[in-house]
Amino acid sequence: MDIFVQQLVNSLSVASVTILIGIGITLIFGLAGIVNFAHGEFLMVGGMATWFMVGAGMNFFVALVFAGLLVGALGFAAERCLFRFTLNRPMNGFIMSIGLSVILQHAVIRVFNEFQKSITDPVGLVWTIGGVDIIAMRAIVVAITAVIVAITYFGISRSRYGMALRASVSDRDTAELMGIPVRRYVTGVFIYGSLLAGIGGALMISLFPITPFTGSVIIIRGFAVSLIGGLGNVGGAVVGGLVLGLVDGLSAGYGYPEWTDAYSLVVMILILVLRPQGLLGGTLGPKAS
Amino acid sequence: MPMTDNSAGKTGAAPEGARARDRLALLTADNASVPLPAGVQAITAILLAVLLIALPWLGLGYRFLSIAITTLYTAIALYGLGLQFGQAGIMSVGHSALMGVGAYASAILSVQLGLGFWTSLPFAMALSAIVGGVIGPPTLRVGGQHYIIITFCFCALFVIVLTNGGTFTGSATGLDVGSVTPLPGINFDKLSNNYYLVLAALFLALAATYLIGNSRYGRKLRAIRENEQLARSVGINVDLHKLGVLMVSGLFAGLAGVLQLYYLRHISPTLFGAFPSLYLALMIMLGGARYLYGPLIGAVVVNFLPEVLNLDPVDSRIAYGVCLLLVILLLPGGVGAGIKNIYCAIAGESETQKQSGGSNGRA
């Protein structure tokens, strides 16, 4: 039982990273209408930047903020220089994001190297609660994710900006006529999603080592999460991330670890084929071209 | 697919700028549907055939010929992808998995049953076509980007299955095969003979692409690409045609996979994973899927670029990525479109526009 609870906490912390990337994708794909395959690489870049800054002697939590800002800036540049020009042809944007992901991956290899990087546990505490050992950093990861999820959820569903954003997704032309600067919103969502990826990367490297190829693995999981939950649906992404994270974590502990990656793929194919709008409903993404 | 609104709009309003803009518009215009004169087409085909056949005698060395073989079998798979994307508008970023199905089918037949190259080839090609066809129907319901994501998932899943397949698929280390069964008087262990084998297959793929592109079937596919609802309403069986083109594409991929297997003599799962698939997508976008020689151009550029520029693998991959971005932003029709537009600009607009009535518009 103790082992099960520990597995559960571990899985939750893994699920947190998945949720962060899932929310980023669900917002960018579902609300901004951009399929960004390089999103996993954004996360990886965030992790690598954190590794570099912590290695240079910076406090982890400061590095986390900088990693988020750095990747947010990267997202801004990518949106302004690349995706802006393919908004009317999402297919081309998708192919372009693949190119971007290849570039980022190998740029990181060029700057550092292809070996895995890790940092020492930035908190280094173990809490014992009711006879169960919980690594403090993992609990902190879960808490940070919970705060971000709450901010995002209320931002999208309650705030003025969230409302304007949802209006521009459901009817772009009318939203523009009502004076909503749709393009600026698209850029904003893209930056916010990228920022989350940067923070996710920083949290991820605090949990386990990452390599320059981590991004291409995690992106599949991110897409699975956002598609399970329904595109543009923050709550759905949380549920999807929890389900997938728990299945992943528990299967690594109990089941067949060599098939771990296959689960998210199968789940994703089934959902795309059977319920392209996602299990919990969403915006269906940009109009399929 | 003119991208002129972004790239040319900033040139300015001065007469100089206007002329530059016109020229740029000419270069980025969509000329895929403008047919070239029959003479030009024939001369291009003959020149290309002579060049490719003469290649081993030019004394360019072993390494060059090896890359040429890689280029050619990749191009065969690209012709399949070119049909499904260029003609029918169905893009895939998991295409190397179909190559892998062919290669692994042939290798498993060789290991388990002792079948050679020629006897296993039809089975492997048929299996690739069937897999292409089986994956098609359920996934085609979801259009556009969802379909692309699914193809990527299938590709990743395929690699995981191969890696966990035990001795049957050789796990992560893969499988080995012997050399191509010699025909009377021709020993395929010699590299130049292997080259001609792959070249013959490429000519078949080229001919098939040309014939399909100019047939009623090809016109129907293009109708589906341009407007699916309209195509359906004039009585074209859209689902059947999509299924058909996916199976033909699978056939090409299977052929390419078997050729790859017997050229390398050894295959492993990573050869058919995400990266190879992405490079196939890159090559097709780079070359131009709608042009007869587009896939070949794409394969040549991507395979020879690192060699010509003397790049290490990491730099060459960065270069690929940058190429892909530039092509999509500046030349959405691919290099094939660029070459054709340059030709049209030189030959004079009037001449080409006179003949723009036909539909067999492939350079």
XYZ file of C-alpha atoms in Angstrom, chain B:
363
model
C -0.390 28.496 -54.010
C 0.810 32.049 -54.378
C 2.437 33.461 -51.299
C 2.986 36.787 -52.962
C 0.827 38.756 -50.562
C 3.454 38.493 -47.844
C 6.732 38.125 -49.609
C 6.237 40.613 -52.387
C 4.022 43.149 -50.681
C 6.920 44.879 -48.986
C 8.831 45.616 -52.159
C 7.475 49.126 -52.348
C 5.495 51.107 -54.889
C 8.319 52.534 -56.984
C 8.452 51.339 -60.629
C 11.636 49.427 -59.827
C 9.931 47.701 -56.926
C 6.822 47.008 -58.947
C 8.852 45.261 -61.600
C 10.665 43.232 -58.980
C 7.332 42.354 -57.471
C 6.000 41.185 -60.818
C 9.028 39.018 -61.281
C 8.662 37.602 -57.779
C 5.003 36.931 -58.379
C 5.956 35.084 -61.526
C 8.401 32.935 -59.581
C 6.000 32.032 -56.814
C 2.912 31.571 -58.963
C 1.202 28.204 -59.113
C 2.043 26.801 -62.504
C 1.377 23.154 -61.739
C -1.644 23.105 -64.010
C 0.074 24.739 -66.959
C 1.250 22.031 -69.371
C 4.622 22.298 -71.016
C 4.933 21.697 -74.752
C 5.239 17.988 -75.575
C 8.678 18.534 -77.085
C 10.064 20.059 -73.904
C 8.613 17.221 -71.843
C 10.158 14.596 -74.116
C 13.571 16.285 -74.184
C 13.608 16.613 -70.375
C 12.697 12.953 -69.989
C 15.360 11.764 -72.439
C 18.100 13.966 -70.967
C 17.272 12.790 -67.456
C 17.184 9.132 -68.480
C 20.538 9.405 -70.275
C 22.099 11.164 -67.296
C 20.820 8.595 -64.797
C 21.865 5.634 -66.953
C 25.318 7.075 -67.600
C 25.916 7.937 -63.945
C 27.964 4.842 -62.938
C 30.341 5.429 -65.882
C 31.182 8.974 -64.964
C 33.807 7.746 -62.517
C 32.384 9.555 -59.508
C 33.419 6.899 -57.074
C 31.895 4.331 -54.743
C 30.557 6.784 -52.189
C 28.778 8.893 -54.773
C 27.098 5.824 -56.240
C 25.985 4.669 -52.791
C 24.313 7.989 -52.124
C 22.782 7.836 -55.585
C 21.205 4.455 -54.790
C 19.845 5.815 -51.492
C 18.465 8.802 -53.365
C 16.758 6.667 -55.973
C 14.964 4.269 -53.660
C 13.908 7.180 -51.468
C 12.572 8.842 -54.599
C 10.475 5.749 -55.378
C 8.751 6.017 -51.995
C 8.378 9.752 -52.586
C 6.542 9.108 -55.843
C 3.958 7.206 -53.845
C 3.722 10.050 -51.356
C 3.640 12.469 -54.284
C 0.592 10.714 -55.692
C -1.333 10.771 -52.443
C -0.315 14.298 -51.452
C 0.238 16.031 -54.784
C -2.690 14.503 -56.617
C -5.210 13.615 -53.921
C -4.074 16.061 -51.227
C -3.598 13.476 -48.461
C -0.395 14.289 -46.597
C 1.331 11.753 -44.382
C 4.238 12.173 -41.989
C 4.452 8.462 -41.288
C 5.305 7.292 -44.735
C 8.539 5.527 -43.880
C 6.503 3.101 -41.764
C 4.973 1.842 -45.016
C 8.479 1.399 -46.406
C 9.247 -0.454 -43.197
C 6.268 -2.783 -43.691
C 7.634 -3.755 -47.102
C 11.205 -4.102 -45.903
C 10.303 -6.099 -42.814
C 7.860 -8.320 -44.723
C 10.592 -9.173 -47.182
C 13.194 -9.693 -44.459
C 10.910 -11.898 -42.369
C 10.006 -13.957 -45.438
C 13.705 -14.347 -46.108
C 14.591 -15.306 -42.533
C 11.609 -17.562 -41.834
C 10.872 -19.105 -45.228
C 14.075 -18.513 -47.140
C 12.417 -16.501 -49.914
C 14.757 -14.396 -52.038
C 14.440 -10.866 -53.413
C 12.304 -11.634 -56.462
C 9.916 -14.045 -54.772
C 9.337 -11.934 -51.674
C 8.962 -8.649 -53.592
C 5.338 -9.165 -54.701
C 4.283 -10.218 -51.200
C 6.044 -7.308 -49.564
C 4.563 -4.791 -51.998
C 1.095 -6.270 -51.595
C 1.377 -6.151 -47.820
C 2.441 -2.499 -47.858
C -0.470 -1.676 -50.127
C -2.871 -3.536 -47.841
C -1.542 -1.812 -44.733
C -1.817 1.539 -46.516
C -5.386 0.648 -47.422
C -6.377 -0.696 -43.999
C -5.112 2.341 -42.113
C -6.811 4.606 -44.619
C -10.593 4.274 -44.209
C -11.001 4.852 -40.478
C -8.484 7.668 -40.463
C -9.720 9.463 -43.560
C -12.935 10.316 -41.764
C -10.955 12.869 -39.846
C -9.596 15.354 -42.279
C -6.490 17.447 -42.576
C -4.252 17.862 -39.586
C -5.867 15.132 -37.535
C -5.003 12.688 -40.270
C -1.375 13.822 -40.270
C -1.144 13.362 -36.517
C -2.594 9.870 -36.853
C -0.056 8.887 -39.492
C 2.687 10.076 -37.186
C 1.240 7.985 -34.336
C 1.052 4.894 -36.504
C 4.652 5.384 -37.470
C 5.795 5.681 -33.852
C 3.644 2.704 -32.887
C 5.140 0.641 -35.712
C 8.642 1.270 -34.381
C 7.611 0.282 -30.844
C 6.040 -2.936 -32.145
C 9.175 -3.761 -34.143
C 11.406 -3.049 -31.167
C 9.344 -5.285 -28.901
C 8.844 -7.994 -31.521
C 11.454 -10.387 -30.106
C 13.357 -12.600 -32.515
C 10.584 -12.446 -35.115
C 11.396 -8.832 -35.961
C 14.905 -8.946 -34.529
C 14.074 -6.343 -31.808
C 16.209 -3.230 -31.775
C 19.088 -4.823 -33.660
C 16.957 -5.740 -36.663
C 17.294 -8.386 -39.342
C 19.882 -9.360 -41.933
C 19.321 -10.702 -45.436
C 21.547 -12.075 -48.194
C 22.152 -10.348 -51.482
C 19.712 -10.034 -54.359
C 19.271 -13.357 -56.155
C 21.365 -13.012 -59.321
C 19.621 -13.050 -62.684
C 21.385 -14.982 -65.461
C 24.536 -13.017 -66.205
C 23.841 -10.197 -63.744
C 25.320 -10.282 -60.276
C 23.741 -7.647 -58.042
C 26.632 -7.699 -55.596
C 28.309 -5.299 -57.972
C 27.283 -1.808 -56.885
C 26.607 -0.507 -60.382
C 24.274 -3.436 -61.090
C 22.432 -2.741 -57.860
C 22.180 0.869 -59.033
C 20.585 -0.205 -62.307
C 18.127 -2.403 -60.443
C 16.979 0.551 -58.337
C 17.026 2.811 -61.398
C 14.756 0.423 -63.304
C 12.328 0.532 -60.383
C 12.504 4.336 -60.377
C 11.664 4.471 -64.083
C 8.670 2.245 -63.375
C 7.578 4.599 -60.596
C 8.057 7.635 -62.854
C 6.098 6.026 -65.664
C 3.306 5.010 -63.309
C 3.145 8.520 -61.851
C 3.047 10.065 -65.323
C 0.329 7.700 -66.512
C -1.794 8.143 -63.388
C -1.345 11.909 -63.502
C -2.614 12.067 -67.066
C -5.418 9.569 -66.708
C -9.073 10.030 -65.852
C -8.177 8.620 -62.473
C -5.596 11.335 -61.876
C -8.076 14.029 -62.861
C -10.598 12.628 -60.407
C -7.970 12.651 -57.662
C -7.188 16.291 -58.373
C -10.890 17.077 -58.319
C -11.089 15.507 -54.850
C -8.069 17.506 -53.747
C -9.537 20.785 -54.901
C -13.060 20.339 -53.609
C -14.177 17.136 -52.013
C -17.850 18.045 -51.720
C -18.022 19.115 -55.332
C -16.259 15.952 -56.469
C -18.735 13.887 -54.503
C -21.681 15.753 -55.931
C -20.656 15.113 -59.539
C -20.609 11.403 -58.845
C -16.973 10.662 -58.035
C -16.677 7.918 -55.446
C -14.403 9.912 -53.139
C -13.775 7.233 -50.517
C -12.929 4.569 -53.063
C -10.537 6.849 -54.911
C -8.788 7.921 -51.730
C -8.449 4.293 -50.691
C -7.097 3.466 -54.134
C -4.457 6.158 -54.092
C -3.358 5.160 -50.594
C -2.928 1.571 -51.761
C -0.955 2.630 -54.831
C 1.175 4.775 -52.572
C 1.701 1.767 -50.286
C 2.761 -0.295 -53.304
C 5.476 2.240 -54.141
C 6.577 2.402 -50.510
C 6.804 -1.391 -50.318
C 8.949 -1.503 -53.446
C 11.228 1.177 -52.025
C 11.441 -0.650 -48.704
C 12.491 -3.948 -50.298
C 15.087 -2.167 -52.430
C 16.397 -0.446 -49.325
C 16.545 -3.762 -47.462
C 18.538 -5.499 -50.202
C 20.824 -2.538 -50.655
C 21.665 -2.215 -46.937
C 21.350 -5.994 -46.287
C 20.381 -5.082 -42.756
C 17.402 -3.222 -41.332
C 16.522 -1.981 -37.879
C 13.461 -0.170 -36.486
C 15.083 3.274 -36.383
C 15.335 3.304 -40.185
C 11.555 3.618 -40.338
C 10.799 5.816 -37.355
C 9.820 9.421 -36.926
C 12.932 11.026 -38.371
C 13.022 9.158 -41.678
C 9.322 9.900 -42.048
C 9.841 13.579 -41.406
C 12.616 13.641 -43.991
C 10.292 12.080 -46.532
C 7.797 14.835 -45.776
C 10.572 17.398 -46.077
C 11.721 16.015 -49.425
C 8.255 16.017 -50.908
C 7.606 19.587 -49.774
C 11.029 20.661 -50.962
C 10.768 19.079 -54.388
C 7.128 19.874 -55.044
C 4.588 17.061 -54.872
C 2.579 18.197 -57.861
C 5.416 18.068 -60.362
C 6.548 14.958 -62.180
C 10.189 15.457 -61.239
C 9.464 17.140 -57.894
C 9.958 14.052 -55.696
C 13.205 13.206 -57.492
C 14.479 16.761 -57.073
C 13.579 16.671 -53.377
C 15.381 13.368 -52.846
C 18.482 14.555 -54.723
C 18.680 17.852 -52.826
C 18.204 16.330 -49.378
C 20.527 13.364 -49.919
C 23.319 15.218 -51.661
C 23.179 18.533 -49.756
C 25.221 17.398 -46.722
C 27.707 15.760 -49.092
C 28.106 18.836 -51.249
C 28.349 21.251 -48.330
C 30.482 18.802 -46.364
C 28.292 19.015 -43.266
C 28.314 16.706 -40.283
C 24.990 15.012 -39.417
C 23.975 17.609 -36.819
C 24.625 20.588 -39.076
C 22.974 18.897 -42.019
C 19.825 18.325 -39.998
C 19.767 21.984 -39.004
C 20.232 22.805 -42.682
C 17.284 20.543 -43.569
C 15.094 22.325 -41.080
C 16.075 25.755 -42.365
C 15.500 24.601 -45.964
C 12.052 23.364 -45.056
C 11.102 26.673 -43.424
C 12.436 28.697 -46.347
C 10.701 26.555 -48.941
C 7.336 26.762 -47.214
C 7.590 30.494 -46.607
C 8.997 31.495 -49.993
C 8.246 28.702 -52.426
C 5.139 26.810 -51.305
C 5.083 24.781 -54.525
C 8.585 23.424 -53.934
C 11.726 23.618 -56.020
C 9.868 21.917 -58.874
C 7.531 24.901 -59.030
C 10.493 27.271 -58.947
C 12.237 25.585 -61.855
C 9.091 25.463 -63.904
C 8.326 29.095 -63.216
C 11.831 30.085 -64.255
C 11.337 28.145 -67.459
C 7.985 29.813 -68.050
C 9.530 33.225 -67.420
C 12.296 32.537 -69.932
C 10.062 30.953 -72.542
C 7.696 33.880 -72.280
C 4.364 34.075 -70.607
C 2.283 34.282 -73.750
C 3.495 30.959 -75.017
C 2.576 29.098 -71.881
C -0.680 30.857 -71.321
C -1.811 29.982 -74.833
C -1.850 26.348 -73.851
C -3.206 26.589 -70.353
C -6.431 24.851 -71.335
C -5.219 21.293 -70.767
C -5.079 19.553 -67.446
C -1.949 17.391 -67.699
C 0.048 20.165 -66.129
C 3.212 18.554 -64.959
C 6.720 19.704 -65.739
